[in-house]
Each structure stands twice: as C-alpha cells, then as structure tokens.
Amino acid sequence: MEGFIGTYMPKMVTIRVKYLIPIILMTINIFLKGLKR
C-alpha cells in the first residue's frame, strides 16, 4: 500500500501540503492571538 501511494499520489500530496501549511500557520497565529488576549 505504501508503495502504491508513493508511486501514484506524490503530486497530490505535495499540492495538498502547499495549501495546508499556510492554512495551519494562519490557524496557529489566530489561536495564539486569542490566547494573548
């Protein structure tokens, strides 16, 4: 199964990571700002 994912889905994973990282950073920043208040 891992080999299948590694050969079939690397582009999808990289695209998802590129979109997910900024969203995660935004949510973390909002969460930290909420805690500081």
PDB file of C-alpha atoms in Angstrom:
ATOM      1  CA  MET A   1       0.000   0.000   0.000  1.00  0.00           C
ATOM      2  CA  GLU A   2       2.769   2.455   0.836  1.00  0.00           C
ATOM      3  CA  GLY A   3       4.483   1.721  -2.487  1.00  0.00           C
ATOM      4  CA  PHE A   4       1.203   2.343  -4.331  1.00  0.00           C
ATOM      5  CA  ILE A   5       0.716   5.685  -2.595  1.00  0.00           C
ATOM      6  CA  GLY A   6       4.361   6.612  -3.190  1.00  0.00           C
ATOM      7  CA  THR A   7       4.090   5.973  -6.942  1.00  0.00           C
ATOM      8  CA  TYR A   8       0.534   7.231  -7.517  1.00  0.00           C
ATOM      9  CA  MET A   9      -0.035  10.220  -5.224  1.00  0.00           C
ATOM     10  CA  PRO A  10       3.189  12.256  -4.749  1.00  0.00           C
ATOM     11  CA  LYS A  11       1.926  15.226  -6.796  1.00  0.00           C
ATOM     12  CA  MET A  12      -1.417  15.329  -4.975  1.00  0.00           C
ATOM     13  CA  VAL A  13       0.334  15.160  -1.607  1.00  0.00           C
ATOM     14  CA  THR A  14       2.753  17.985  -2.460  1.00  0.00           C
ATOM     15  CA  ILE A  15      -0.123  20.166  -3.708  1.00  0.00           C
ATOM     16  CA  ARG A  16      -2.109  19.464  -0.530  1.00  0.00           C
ATOM     17  CA  VAL A  17       0.906  20.242   1.656  1.00  0.00           C
ATOM     18  CA  LYS A  18       1.495  23.523  -0.189  1.00  0.00           C
ATOM     19  CA  TYR A  19      -2.111  24.540   0.526  1.00  0.00           C
ATOM     20  CA  LEU A  20      -2.279  23.076   4.060  1.00  0.00           C
ATOM     21  CA  ILE A  21       0.892  24.628   5.532  1.00  0.00           C
ATOM     22  CA  PRO A  22      -0.262  28.288   5.167  1.00  0.00           C
ATOM     23  CA  ILE A  23      -3.732  27.387   6.470  1.00  0.00           C
ATOM     24  CA  ILE A  24      -2.182  25.668   9.517  1.00  0.00           C
ATOM     25  CA  LEU A  25       0.102  28.652  10.136  1.00  0.00           C
ATOM     26  CA  MET A  26      -2.872  31.042   9.919  1.00  0.00           C
ATOM     27  CA  THR A  27      -4.889  28.976  12.403  1.00  0.00           C
ATOM     28  CA  ILE A  28      -1.917  28.808  14.800  1.00  0.00           C
ATOM     29  CA  ASN A  29      -1.444  32.592  14.605  1.00  0.00           C
ATOM     30  CA  ILE A  30      -5.153  33.199  15.278  1.00  0.00           C
ATOM     31  CA  PHE A  31      -5.071  30.729  18.178  1.00  0.00           C
ATOM     32  CA  LEU A  32      -2.000  32.390  19.734  1.00  0.00           C
ATOM     33  CA  LYS A  33      -3.555  35.857  19.369  1.00  0.00           C
ATOM     34  CA  GLY A  34      -6.682  34.562  21.107  1.00  0.00           C
ATOM     35  CA  LEU A  35      -4.564  33.213  23.983  1.00  0.00           C
ATOM     36  CA  LYS A  36      -2.655  36.512  24.394  1.00  0.00           C
ATOM     37  CA  ARG A  37      -5.965  38.357  24.820  1.00  0.00           C
TER      38      ARG A  37
END
